[in-house]
Amino acid sequence: MSCDSNRLYDEYVSIENGWKINEALTFSFKKPTVQSNCNLFFNVISNDDYRFNNIFLIVSLTKPSGLVHVDTLEYALADENGRLLGKGITDYKELKLWYKENYTFEEDGNYKVSVEQAVRQQNKIDGVEQLDGISKIGLRIEAASQQ
């Protein structure tokens, strides 16, 4: 059984000319129709124009009732030598990052996940106005394995 057989949702948003600060990438979907919990991931496609080791994301999950849960997340995108992590045979690398594990979609209806970049240069207070090197962000939802 391949991992893809667990896929419930898998969408990408392209980023043209750099990811602007306060630019929210939004994913909308209906509650998955599975009896199990779900694992949520972000898939990040980056290239050599990305000049940081980490990425910081502000993620809002809006439930059908309107309740919003906000997380600030940090992920490594490059190793200590600046080489991008992930899979790919060209300058582009795709990295699958955990967002929520064994999450239960309790409410019926439409959900929304919004993602903003919150990257800052070292020793700077203000965020990076335009984040280059990220070409796509994807949201993937999989049925959690039954054990």
mmCIF file of C-alpha atoms in Angstrom:
data_model
loop_
_atom_site.group_PDB
_atom_site.id
_atom_site.type_symbol
_atom_site.label_atom_id
_atom_site.label_comp_id
_atom_site.label_asym_id
_atom_site.label_seq_id
_atom_site.Cartn_x
_atom_site.Cartn_y
_atom_site.Cartn_z
ATOM 1 C CA MET A 1 0.000 0.000 0.000
ATOM 2 C CA SER A 2 1.522 3.312 -1.050
ATOM 3 C CA CYS A 3 1.418 6.447 1.069
ATOM 4 C CA ASP A 4 -0.711 8.123 -1.617
ATOM 5 C CA SER A 5 -3.624 5.788 -0.888
ATOM 6 C CA ASN A 6 -4.062 7.727 2.376
ATOM 7 C CA ARG A 7 -4.368 11.069 0.543
ATOM 8 C CA LEU A 8 -7.580 12.953 1.289
ATOM 9 C CA TYR A 9 -6.588 16.443 0.111
ATOM 10 C CA ASP A 10 -3.500 17.676 -1.748
ATOM 11 C CA GLU A 11 -3.440 21.206 -3.184
ATOM 12 C CA TYR A 12 -0.698 23.721 -3.959
ATOM 13 C CA VAL A 13 -0.603 27.499 -4.224
ATOM 14 C CA SER A 14 2.025 29.008 -6.540
ATOM 15 C CA ILE A 15 4.008 32.010 -5.387
ATOM 16 C CA GLU A 16 4.987 34.459 -8.122
ATOM 17 C CA ASN A 17 7.789 37.022 -7.662
ATOM 18 C CA GLY A 18 8.460 36.254 -4.006
ATOM 19 C CA TRP A 19 6.205 35.623 -1.026
ATOM 20 C CA LYS A 20 5.221 39.033 0.330
ATOM 21 C CA ILE A 21 4.925 39.649 4.041
ATOM 22 C CA ASN A 22 1.247 39.498 5.159
ATOM 23 C CA GLU A 23 0.335 37.615 1.935
ATOM 24 C CA ALA A 24 -1.865 34.750 3.073
ATOM 25 C CA LEU A 25 -1.959 31.555 1.024
ATOM 26 C CA THR A 26 -5.343 29.948 1.579
ATOM 27 C CA PHE A 27 -6.591 26.379 1.287
ATOM 28 C CA SER A 28 -10.305 25.611 1.585
ATOM 29 C CA PHE A 29 -11.758 22.112 1.926
ATOM 30 C CA LYS A 30 -14.685 20.169 3.311
ATOM 31 C CA LYS A 31 -14.334 17.938 6.348
ATOM 32 C CA PRO A 32 -12.696 14.715 5.132
ATOM 33 C CA THR A 33 -15.077 11.766 4.972
ATOM 34 C CA VAL A 34 -13.013 9.251 6.899
ATOM 35 C CA GLN A 35 -13.617 7.583 10.229
ATOM 36 C CA SER A 36 -10.002 7.979 11.333
ATOM 37 C CA ASN A 37 -7.996 10.934 12.486
ATOM 38 C CA CYS A 38 -5.924 12.826 9.935
ATOM 39 C CA ASN A 39 -2.337 13.949 9.518
ATOM 40 C CA LEU A 40 -1.791 17.379 7.980
ATOM 41 C CA PHE A 41 1.395 18.402 6.206
ATOM 42 C CA PHE A 42 2.812 21.368 4.377
ATOM 43 C CA ASN A 43 4.755 20.657 1.208
ATOM 44 C CA VAL A 44 7.258 23.408 0.490
ATOM 45 C CA ILE A 45 8.919 23.712 -2.905
ATOM 46 C CA SER A 46 12.010 25.878 -2.675
ATOM 47 C CA ASN A 47 14.990 26.708 -4.865
ATOM 48 C CA ASP A 48 18.511 28.077 -4.517
ATOM 49 C CA ASP A 49 17.174 31.644 -4.218
ATOM 50 C CA TYR A 50 16.073 30.776 -0.666
ATOM 51 C CA ARG A 51 18.792 32.305 1.501
ATOM 52 C CA PHE A 52 17.752 31.170 4.986
ATOM 53 C CA ASN A 53 18.123 27.851 6.809
ATOM 54 C CA ASN A 54 14.688 27.997 8.448
ATOM 55 C CA ILE A 55 11.231 29.211 7.592
ATOM 56 C CA PHE A 56 8.705 30.611 10.035
ATOM 57 C CA LEU A 57 5.008 30.295 9.240
ATOM 58 C CA ILE A 58 1.913 31.733 10.868
ATOM 59 C CA VAL A 59 -0.890 29.261 10.224
ATOM 60 C CA SER A 60 -4.582 29.840 10.887
ATOM 61 C CA LEU A 61 -7.016 26.919 10.866
ATOM 62 C CA THR A 62 -10.609 28.138 10.667
ATOM 63 C CA LYS A 63 -13.339 25.659 11.586
ATOM 64 C CA PRO A 64 -16.861 25.742 10.100
ATOM 65 C CA SER A 65 -18.130 27.384 13.328
ATOM 66 C CA GLY A 66 -15.715 30.280 12.774
ATOM 67 C CA LEU A 67 -13.369 29.280 15.591
ATOM 68 C CA VAL A 68 -9.784 30.049 14.545
ATOM 69 C CA HIS A 69 -6.700 28.258 15.875
ATOM 70 C CA VAL A 70 -3.395 30.033 15.144
ATOM 71 C CA ASP A 71 0.057 28.421 15.266
ATOM 72 C CA THR A 72 3.499 29.928 14.749
ATOM 73 C CA LEU A 73 5.705 27.225 13.272
ATOM 74 C CA GLU A 74 9.409 26.926 12.486
ATOM 75 C CA TYR A 75 10.863 24.412 10.043
ATOM 76 C CA ALA A 76 14.394 23.753 8.776
ATOM 77 C CA LEU A 77 14.623 24.093 4.976
ATOM 78 C CA ALA A 78 18.406 23.838 4.671
ATOM 79 C CA ASP A 79 21.227 22.092 6.478
ATOM 80 C CA GLU A 80 24.032 23.868 8.353
ATOM 81 C CA ASN A 81 25.932 24.280 5.045
ATOM 82 C CA GLY A 82 22.974 25.956 3.354
ATOM 83 C CA ARG A 83 22.017 22.969 1.182
ATOM 84 C CA LEU A 84 18.272 22.732 0.716
ATOM 85 C CA LEU A 85 16.563 19.750 2.335
ATOM 86 C CA GLY A 86 13.976 17.675 0.522
ATOM 87 C CA LYS A 87 13.590 15.663 -2.653
ATOM 88 C CA GLY A 88 14.354 16.798 -6.166
ATOM 89 C CA ILE A 89 16.923 16.356 -8.899
ATOM 90 C CA THR A 90 17.099 19.979 -10.039
ATOM 91 C CA ASP A 91 17.559 23.253 -8.166
ATOM 92 C CA TYR A 92 14.013 22.792 -6.816
ATOM 93 C CA LYS A 93 13.482 20.726 -3.669
ATOM 94 C CA GLU A 94 10.202 19.563 -2.183
ATOM 95 C CA LEU A 95 10.040 19.064 1.558
ATOM 96 C CA LYS A 96 7.107 17.505 3.426
ATOM 97 C CA LEU A 97 6.632 19.098 6.854
ATOM 98 C CA TRP A 98 4.347 17.966 9.690
ATOM 99 C CA TYR A 99 1.590 20.407 10.623
ATOM 100 C CA LYS A 100 -0.865 18.385 12.749
ATOM 101 C CA GLU A 101 -0.660 14.718 13.726
ATOM 102 C CA ASN A 102 -3.753 12.600 14.455
ATOM 103 C CA TYR A 103 -6.012 15.627 14.096
ATOM 104 C CA THR A 104 -9.757 15.156 14.469
ATOM 105 C CA PHE A 105 -12.047 17.228 12.248
ATOM 106 C CA GLU A 106 -14.876 17.478 14.758
ATOM 107 C CA GLU A 107 -17.209 19.808 12.868
ATOM 108 C CA ASP A 108 -19.003 19.125 9.597
ATOM 109 C CA GLY A 109 -18.618 21.745 6.889
ATOM 110 C CA ASN A 110 -15.900 23.842 5.272
ATOM 111 C CA TYR A 111 -12.475 24.397 6.795
ATOM 112 C CA LYS A 112 -9.856 26.957 5.809
ATOM 113 C CA VAL A 113 -6.100 26.954 6.382
ATOM 114 C CA SER A 114 -4.234 30.233 5.784
ATOM 115 C CA VAL A 115 -0.444 30.436 5.778
ATOM 116 C CA GLU A 116 1.743 33.546 6.019
ATOM 117 C CA GLN A 117 5.518 33.701 6.047
ATOM 118 C CA ALA A 118 7.089 35.303 9.114
ATOM 119 C CA VAL A 119 10.796 35.107 8.247
ATOM 120 C CA ARG A 120 13.132 37.695 9.753
ATOM 121 C CA GLN A 121 16.770 38.386 9.161
ATOM 122 C CA GLN A 122 19.036 37.702 12.097
ATOM 123 C CA ASN A 123 19.112 40.592 14.603
ATOM 124 C CA LYS A 124 16.279 42.411 12.773
ATOM 125 C CA ILE A 125 12.827 43.116 14.161
ATOM 126 C CA ASP A 126 10.937 43.647 10.918
ATOM 127 C CA GLY A 127 10.016 40.680 8.758
ATOM 128 C CA VAL A 128 11.384 40.024 5.289
ATOM 129 C CA GLU A 129 9.178 42.060 2.928
ATOM 130 C CA GLN A 130 9.606 39.656 0.007
ATOM 131 C CA LEU A 131 10.741 36.091 0.606
ATOM 132 C CA ASP A 132 12.434 34.724 -2.507
ATOM 133 C CA GLY A 133 13.105 31.069 -3.239
ATOM 134 C CA ILE A 134 9.733 29.575 -2.279
ATOM 135 C CA SER A 135 7.804 28.698 -5.426
ATOM 136 C CA LYS A 136 4.879 26.721 -4.005
ATOM 137 C CA ILE A 137 3.266 25.797 -0.712
ATOM 138 C CA GLY A 138 0.990 22.792 -0.536
ATOM 139 C CA LEU A 139 -1.389 21.450 2.057
ATOM 140 C CA ARG A 140 -1.785 17.689 2.231
ATOM 141 C CA ILE A 141 -4.231 15.788 4.403
ATOM 142 C CA GLU A 142 -3.833 12.046 4.879
ATOM 143 C CA ALA A 143 -5.826 9.496 6.806
ATOM 144 C CA ALA A 144 -3.794 8.614 9.901
ATOM 145 C CA SER A 145 -2.647 5.003 9.996
ATOM 146 C CA GLN A 146 -4.831 2.673 12.013
ATOM 147 C CA GLN A 147 -2.748 0.637 14.442
#
